[in-house]
Amino acid sequence: MSKQFYITTAIDYLNGPPHLGHAYEKVITDVIARARRSLGREVFFLTGTDEHGQKVQQAAQAEGTRPQVYADRLAAQYQALAAKLHLSNNDFVRTTQPRHQAVVQAMLRKLHDRGDIYKAPYQGFYSTKEETFLTGKDRRPDGTWDPFWGEVAEVVEENWFFRMSRYQQWLTDYIQADPSFVQPDYRRNEVLGFLRAEKLEDLCISRPVGRLNWGIPIPFDPGYVNYVWFDALTNYYSVPAALGDPAAVQPLAGYLPPPASGPAAPELWPADIHVIGKDILKFHAVYWPIMLQATGAPLPKQVLVHGWWQKDGQKMSKSTGNVVDPLAVIDEWGVDAFRFYVLRELDIGPDGNWTDAGFQARYSAELANGLGNLVNRSLAMLKRYRGGVVPARHDELAPDAGKVVAEVQALLEKNHLQAALVGVWSLVTRANQYVDHTAPFKLAKDPAQAKRLDEVLYNLAETCRVLAVLLWPFLPNTAARIFAQLGLSGAPDQFSAAAWGGLPAGHALGEPAPLFPRKDPPAAAKP
Ligand code: MSP
């Protein structure tokens, strides 16, 4: 076996139902995973839920249930979202699973034995809402705390600390030497700026059970549970370790039970890409590499940071009702319309803004009138004029298709998903213009033009086939439907099949059907 391409998402808190931000991150990660598979790599895609901490404990208490019961119910919603988004994840990790807890405890024990974890009194201001201790720098100029932090209380208690400070110079040098470790560049500069300007504090990694018992017990001190970030970050490592991946197991030798013998373990670690949102950059680009370095484990190759979505120019917030419910959008418009909008609207990096009007405009122009119309009229004409039988090969659009295929491949290899989608649509537009210029409906009326009509129809059908292959990572459902309508078996999931000329003469089409039904404008448009 060889090393797989291992890609992860952040694992979601169970604070409430999934929203647009959660869904967006999962979709971009899925596109990268599918693209790499299509380009020939074996890929392991991990997503999951972050289930410990004060908020879950409190929410369960408020309901009068056990935290595990509450977590099970919420985690099921996140698993349902993954299925609804057509994610191709290979596993779903929950931080309450024993396989994860065993690895967190093994790592804690090793770091404790090495002297990297120590106990000390801790005094600080604690925000329960954000589950974090605050420092003087978090105060507003008038000395008060931003309401964002909720209730802030002064707390003094003994806790366990991870000696992060000793790794500051090492990490600065590491990030300096490897420009691809944090992407995009402006996020890397943010991390380097922070590392140069501020002294890294040791990280408090425990909570006394009296205050928080919904966590992984500290294995060498029964009075404490592990604080959520150490627990959460380790998910990326605990799944490979639990699957017996030697690169993940070996650094914890003597701390983990030997892996059960079974089929050959996958080779996953180190992760190739951790996809995360900008708000959790410091945890992933500072805490996590230091935790791994201290454990003696290789570092992930890249932390890829996306921006945040707003709705109608405002922060999404449950309390004001300014949210996008991905499930409702998918129920109304279909999963690929949702995937298309978020991928086409927002590049990985900057912040984005969801508007219902923008969504509907893209649906109508690019999906219904662009791609949908091209595929539907191309296949309908082939059906009507040639009984659905593919004519002899003809290469008039081959150079256009070939150029786009090469461009999309290069962009996918760089995870430039938005630009790749723009590239795919340049072929959609080109082919729609080709229909308008060649006017096959006119050619069909003139028997002397039969050969020309054959040529045009071949070029259109073959372009639809190439598009299905190019679309697979982005819109897997649509890509599969185009393939089925072309009468092709299997999935368009291998990029190499985008080479021109795959449709053989004499091949019989399947049934054409609209891919993106046109929707009537809403009866009463909102102001
Ligand atoms: N549990 C932590 C992550 C631990 S990873 C070891 C967490 N969870 S979260 O549910 O709050 O966020 C999960 C992901 O969703 C994060 O990457 C976060 O940036 C992303 N998003 C949350 N809201 C978002 C938007 N409004 N827009 C885009 N992504 C956003 O943080």
mmCIF file of N, CA, C and O in Angstrom, residues 9-65:
data_model
loop_
_atom_site.group_PDB
_atom_site.id
_atom_site.type_symbol
_atom_site.label_atom_id
_atom_site.label_comp_id
_atom_site.label_asym_id
_atom_site.label_seq_id
_atom_site.Cartn_x
_atom_site.Cartn_y
_atom_site.Cartn_z
ATOM 1 N N THR A 9 -11.919 18.037 7.350
ATOM 2 C CA THR A 9 -12.606 19.304 7.655
ATOM 3 C C THR A 9 -12.433 19.560 9.145
ATOM 4 O O THR A 9 -12.058 18.658 9.899
ATOM 5 N N ALA A 10 -12.770 20.773 9.576
ATOM 6 C CA ALA A 10 -12.934 21.004 11.015
ATOM 7 C C ALA A 10 -14.078 20.109 11.482
ATOM 8 O O ALA A 10 -14.952 19.745 10.690
ATOM 9 N N ILE A 11 -14.060 19.735 12.746
ATOM 10 C CA ILE A 11 -15.196 18.965 13.271
ATOM 11 C C ILE A 11 -16.127 19.943 13.977
ATOM 12 O O ILE A 11 -15.683 20.815 14.725
ATOM 13 N N ASP A 12 -17.413 19.813 13.710
ATOM 14 C CA ASP A 12 -18.371 20.832 14.126
ATOM 15 C C ASP A 12 -18.803 20.673 15.580
ATOM 16 O O ASP A 12 -19.049 19.559 16.058
ATOM 17 N N TYR A 13 -18.951 21.805 16.245
ATOM 18 C CA TYR A 13 -19.562 21.814 17.580
ATOM 19 C C TYR A 13 -21.033 21.440 17.463
ATOM 20 O O TYR A 13 -21.683 21.790 16.473
ATOM 21 N N LEU A 14 -21.534 20.843 18.515
ATOM 22 C CA LEU A 14 -22.958 20.480 18.518
ATOM 23 C C LEU A 14 -23.785 21.560 19.218
ATOM 24 O O LEU A 14 -24.593 21.271 20.090
ATOM 25 N N ASN A 15 -23.566 22.813 18.824
ATOM 26 C CA ASN A 15 -24.274 23.905 19.506
ATOM 27 C C ASN A 15 -25.684 24.111 18.987
ATOM 28 O O ASN A 15 -26.469 24.831 19.571
ATOM 29 N N GLY A 16 -25.964 23.565 17.851
ATOM 30 C CA GLY A 16 -27.273 23.791 17.250
ATOM 31 C C GLY A 16 -27.263 23.095 15.906
ATOM 32 O O GLY A 16 -26.297 22.396 15.592
ATOM 33 N N PRO A 17 -28.299 23.263 15.125
ATOM 34 C CA PRO A 17 -28.335 22.574 13.831
ATOM 35 C C PRO A 17 -27.263 23.121 12.896
ATOM 36 O O PRO A 17 -26.821 24.260 13.052
ATOM 37 N N PRO A 18 -26.840 22.327 11.924
ATOM 38 C CA PRO A 18 -25.817 22.782 10.986
ATOM 39 C C PRO A 18 -26.304 23.980 10.173
ATOM 40 O O PRO A 18 -27.485 24.092 9.871
ATOM 41 N N HIS A 19 -25.378 24.875 9.837
ATOM 42 C CA HIS A 19 -25.753 26.032 9.015
ATOM 43 C C HIS A 19 -24.858 26.123 7.786
ATOM 44 O O HIS A 19 -24.022 25.257 7.540
ATOM 45 N N LEU A 20 -25.051 27.214 7.045
ATOM 46 C CA LEU A 20 -24.325 27.409 5.782
ATOM 47 C C LEU A 20 -22.816 27.281 5.942
ATOM 48 O O LEU A 20 -22.150 26.679 5.098
ATOM 49 N N GLY A 21 -22.249 27.859 7.017
ATOM 50 C CA GLY A 21 -20.797 27.818 7.201
ATOM 51 C C GLY A 21 -20.286 26.394 7.295
ATOM 52 O O GLY A 21 -19.281 26.029 6.669
ATOM 53 N N HIS A 22 -20.992 25.574 8.076
ATOM 54 C CA HIS A 22 -20.592 24.164 8.189
ATOM 55 C C HIS A 22 -20.675 23.486 6.815
ATOM 56 O O HIS A 22 -19.775 22.754 6.414
ATOM 57 N N ALA A 23 -21.780 23.730 6.131
ATOM 58 C CA ALA A 23 -22.014 23.048 4.848
ATOM 59 C C ALA A 23 -20.976 23.468 3.814
ATOM 60 O O ALA A 23 -20.460 22.645 3.056
ATOM 61 N N TYR A 24 -20.650 24.755 3.778
ATOM 62 C CA TYR A 24 -19.682 25.268 2.802
ATOM 63 C C TYR A 24 -18.338 24.554 2.943
ATOM 64 O O TYR A 24 -17.753 24.071 1.976
ATOM 65 N N GLU A 25 -17.859 24.504 4.176
ATOM 66 C CA GLU A 25 -16.552 23.879 4.411
ATOM 67 C C GLU A 25 -16.544 22.419 3.967
ATOM 68 O O GLU A 25 -15.569 21.924 3.401
ATOM 69 N N LYS A 26 -17.651 21.726 4.245
ATOM 70 C CA LYS A 26 -17.711 20.312 3.876
ATOM 71 C C LYS A 26 -17.717 20.160 2.357
ATOM 72 O O LYS A 26 -17.127 19.243 1.805
ATOM 73 N N VAL A 27 -18.418 21.083 1.679
ATOM 74 C CA VAL A 27 -18.495 20.986 0.213
ATOM 75 C C VAL A 27 -17.130 21.247 -0.421
ATOM 76 O O VAL A 27 -16.691 20.472 -1.289
ATOM 77 N N ILE A 28 -16.419 22.282 0.000
ATOM 78 C CA ILE A 28 -15.120 22.531 -0.649
ATOM 79 C C ILE A 28 -14.177 21.350 -0.403
ATOM 80 O O ILE A 28 -13.419 20.951 -1.280
ATOM 81 N N THR A 29 -14.253 20.788 0.785
ATOM 82 C CA THR A 29 -13.372 19.649 1.078
ATOM 83 C C THR A 29 -13.751 18.456 0.209
ATOM 84 O O THR A 29 -12.887 17.745 -0.310
ATOM 85 N N ASP A 30 -15.037 18.259 0.035
ATOM 86 C CA ASP A 30 -15.499 17.152 -0.804
ATOM 87 C C ASP A 30 -15.035 17.327 -2.252
ATOM 88 O O ASP A 30 -14.639 16.358 -2.908
ATOM 89 N N VAL A 31 -15.062 18.572 -2.752
ATOM 90 C CA VAL A 31 -14.639 18.803 -4.137
ATOM 91 C C VAL A 31 -13.151 18.468 -4.285
ATOM 92 O O VAL A 31 -12.741 17.809 -5.246
ATOM 93 N N ILE A 32 -12.358 18.887 -3.304
ATOM 94 C CA ILE A 32 -10.921 18.579 -3.390
ATOM 95 C C ILE A 32 -10.720 17.069 -3.328
ATOM 96 O O ILE A 32 -9.943 16.496 -4.107
ATOM 97 N N ALA A 33 -11.456 16.399 -2.438
ATOM 98 C CA ALA A 33 -11.310 14.941 -2.313
ATOM 99 C C ALA A 33 -11.698 14.243 -3.621
ATOM 100 O O ALA A 33 -10.968 13.388 -4.130
ATOM 101 N N ARG A 34 -12.840 14.639 -4.180
ATOM 102 C CA ARG A 34 -13.283 14.001 -5.427
ATOM 103 C C ARG A 34 -12.332 14.309 -6.574
ATOM 104 O O ARG A 34 -12.069 13.454 -7.432
ATOM 105 N N ALA A 35 -11.824 15.550 -6.610
ATOM 106 C CA ALA A 35 -10.914 15.934 -7.691
ATOM 107 C C ALA A 35 -9.646 15.088 -7.638
ATOM 108 O O ALA A 35 -9.161 14.590 -8.659
ATOM 109 N N ARG A 36 -9.111 14.897 -6.433
ATOM 110 C CA ARG A 36 -7.879 14.099 -6.323
ATOM 111 C C ARG A 36 -8.134 12.651 -6.722
ATOM 112 O O ARG A 36 -7.286 12.016 -7.354
ATOM 113 N N ARG A 37 -9.293 12.126 -6.331
ATOM 114 C CA ARG A 37 -9.607 10.747 -6.735
ATOM 115 C C ARG A 37 -9.713 10.676 -8.254
ATOM 116 O O ARG A 37 -9.188 9.758 -8.888
ATOM 117 N N SER A 38 -10.385 11.671 -8.826
ATOM 118 C CA SER A 38 -10.569 11.688 -10.273
ATOM 119 C C SER A 38 -9.208 11.754 -10.981
ATOM 120 O O SER A 38 -9.008 11.163 -12.036
ATOM 121 N N LEU A 39 -8.266 12.456 -10.351
ATOM 122 C CA LEU A 39 -6.925 12.584 -10.947
ATOM 123 C C LEU A 39 -6.028 11.398 -10.594
ATOM 124 O O LEU A 39 -4.832 11.426 -10.843
ATOM 125 N N GLY A 40 -6.603 10.381 -9.945
ATOM 126 C CA GLY A 40 -5.869 9.128 -9.791
ATOM 127 C C GLY A 40 -5.329 8.822 -8.407
ATOM 128 O O GLY A 40 -4.723 7.774 -8.208
ATOM 129 N N ARG A 41 -5.529 9.741 -7.454
ATOM 130 C CA ARG A 41 -5.021 9.445 -6.110
ATOM 131 C C ARG A 41 -6.021 8.621 -5.319
ATOM 132 O O ARG A 41 -7.233 8.746 -5.502
ATOM 133 N N GLU A 42 -5.511 7.821 -4.372
ATOM 134 C CA GLU A 42 -6.389 7.216 -3.397
ATOM 135 C C GLU A 42 -6.559 8.256 -2.287
ATOM 136 O O GLU A 42 -5.563 8.808 -1.800
ATOM 137 N N VAL A 43 -7.796 8.518 -1.903
ATOM 138 C CA VAL A 43 -8.060 9.628 -0.980
ATOM 139 C C VAL A 43 -8.813 9.134 0.242
ATOM 140 O O VAL A 43 -9.700 8.283 0.127
ATOM 141 N N PHE A 44 -8.456 9.681 1.393
ATOM 142 C CA PHE A 44 -9.215 9.435 2.619
ATOM 143 C C PHE A 44 -9.709 10.784 3.106
ATOM 144 O O PHE A 44 -8.926 11.681 3.396
ATOM 145 N N PHE A 45 -11.021 10.916 3.171
ATOM 146 C CA PHE A 45 -11.654 12.198 3.523
ATOM 147 C C PHE A 45 -12.377 11.999 4.851
ATOM 148 O O PHE A 45 -13.250 11.161 4.979
ATOM 149 N N LEU A 46 -11.959 12.797 5.840
ATOM 150 C CA LEU A 46 -12.510 12.668 7.198
ATOM 151 C C LEU A 46 -13.258 13.938 7.596
ATOM 152 O O LEU A 46 -12.762 15.047 7.416
ATOM 153 N N THR A 47 -14.444 13.749 8.154
ATOM 154 C CA THR A 47 -15.172 14.860 8.765
ATOM 155 C C THR A 47 -15.762 14.333 10.069
ATOM 156 O O THR A 47 -15.591 13.148 10.388
ATOM 157 N N GLY A 48 -16.431 15.187 10.839
ATOM 158 C CA GLY A 48 -16.965 14.673 12.092
ATOM 159 C C GLY A 48 -17.497 15.756 13.018
ATOM 160 O O GLY A 48 -17.744 16.892 12.593
ATOM 161 N N THR A 49 -17.670 15.396 14.262
ATOM 162 C CA THR A 49 -18.258 16.324 15.248
ATOM 163 C C THR A 49 -17.416 16.389 16.525
ATOM 164 O O THR A 49 -16.833 15.407 16.962
ATOM 165 N N ASP A 50 -17.422 17.586 17.106
ATOM 166 C CA ASP A 50 -16.629 17.946 18.284
ATOM 167 C C ASP A 50 -17.625 18.016 19.445
ATOM 168 O O ASP A 50 -18.396 18.965 19.532
ATOM 169 N N GLU A 51 -17.645 17.014 20.297
ATOM 170 C CA GLU A 51 -18.830 16.794 21.136
ATOM 171 C C GLU A 51 -18.669 17.119 22.616
ATOM 172 O O GLU A 51 -19.645 17.065 23.353
ATOM 173 N N HIS A 52 -17.441 17.402 23.055
ATOM 174 C CA HIS A 52 -17.282 17.666 24.482
ATOM 175 C C HIS A 52 -17.399 19.157 24.785
ATOM 176 O O HIS A 52 -17.422 19.977 23.883
ATOM 177 N N GLY A 53 -17.437 19.464 26.073
ATOM 178 C CA GLY A 53 -17.373 20.859 26.476
ATOM 179 C C GLY A 53 -18.614 21.327 27.203
ATOM 180 O O GLY A 53 -19.625 20.635 27.301
ATOM 181 N N GLN A 54 -18.447 22.545 27.711
ATOM 182 C CA GLN A 54 -19.447 23.152 28.579
ATOM 183 C C GLN A 54 -20.811 23.293 27.916
ATOM 184 O O GLN A 54 -21.833 23.060 28.534
ATOM 185 N N LYS A 55 -20.796 23.680 26.635
ATOM 186 C CA LYS A 55 -22.085 23.996 26.013
ATOM 187 C C LYS A 55 -22.944 22.762 25.875
ATOM 188 O O LYS A 55 -24.157 22.816 26.083
ATOM 189 N N VAL A 56 -22.332 21.654 25.527
ATOM 190 C CA VAL A 56 -23.101 20.410 25.396
ATOM 191 C C VAL A 56 -23.574 19.970 26.784
ATOM 192 O O VAL A 56 -24.737 19.585 26.970
ATOM 193 N N GLN A 57 -22.668 20.078 27.756
ATOM 194 C CA GLN A 57 -23.053 19.702 29.123
ATOM 195 C C GLN A 57 -24.252 20.538 29.582
ATOM 196 O O GLN A 57 -25.235 20.014 30.110
ATOM 197 N N GLN A 58 -24.189 21.833 29.323
ATOM 198 C CA GLN A 58 -25.285 22.717 29.759
ATOM 199 C C GLN A 58 -26.574 22.459 28.982
ATOM 200 O O GLN A 58 -27.663 22.435 29.559
ATOM 201 N N ALA A 59 -26.447 22.279 27.682
ATOM 202 C CA ALA A 59 -27.654 22.053 26.867
ATOM 203 C C ALA A 59 -28.349 20.769 27.318
ATOM 204 O O ALA A 59 -29.578 20.705 27.403
ATOM 205 N N ALA A 60 -27.552 19.742 27.630
ATOM 206 C CA ALA A 60 -28.139 18.471 28.065
ATOM 207 C C ALA A 60 -28.818 18.656 29.427
ATOM 208 O O ALA A 60 -29.947 18.184 29.633
ATOM 209 N N GLN A 61 -28.133 19.371 30.306
ATOM 210 C CA GLN A 61 -28.710 19.635 31.627
ATOM 211 C C GLN A 61 -30.058 20.350 31.501
ATOM 212 O O GLN A 61 -31.036 19.984 32.146
ATOM 213 N N ALA A 62 -30.072 21.352 30.634
ATOM 214 C CA ALA A 62 -31.298 22.144 30.459
ATOM 215 C C ALA A 62 -32.450 21.254 29.997
ATOM 216 O O ALA A 62 -33.606 21.504 30.305
ATOM 217 N N GLU A 63 -32.126 20.221 29.235
ATOM 218 C CA GLU A 63 -33.158 19.306 28.739
ATOM 219 C C GLU A 63 -33.440 18.179 29.715
ATOM 220 O O GLU A 63 -34.336 17.367 29.472
ATOM 221 N N GLY A 64 -32.609 18.068 30.720
ATOM 222 C CA GLY A 64 -32.752 16.962 31.655
ATOM 223 C C GLY A 64 -32.324 15.629 31.063
ATOM 224 O O GLY A 64 -32.797 14.572 31.483
ATOM 225 N N THR A 65 -31.422 15.667 30.052
ATOM 226 C CA THR A 65 -30.916 14.395 29.507
ATOM 227 C C THR A 65 -29.427 14.277 29.809
ATOM 228 O O THR A 65 -28.797 15.237 30.256
#
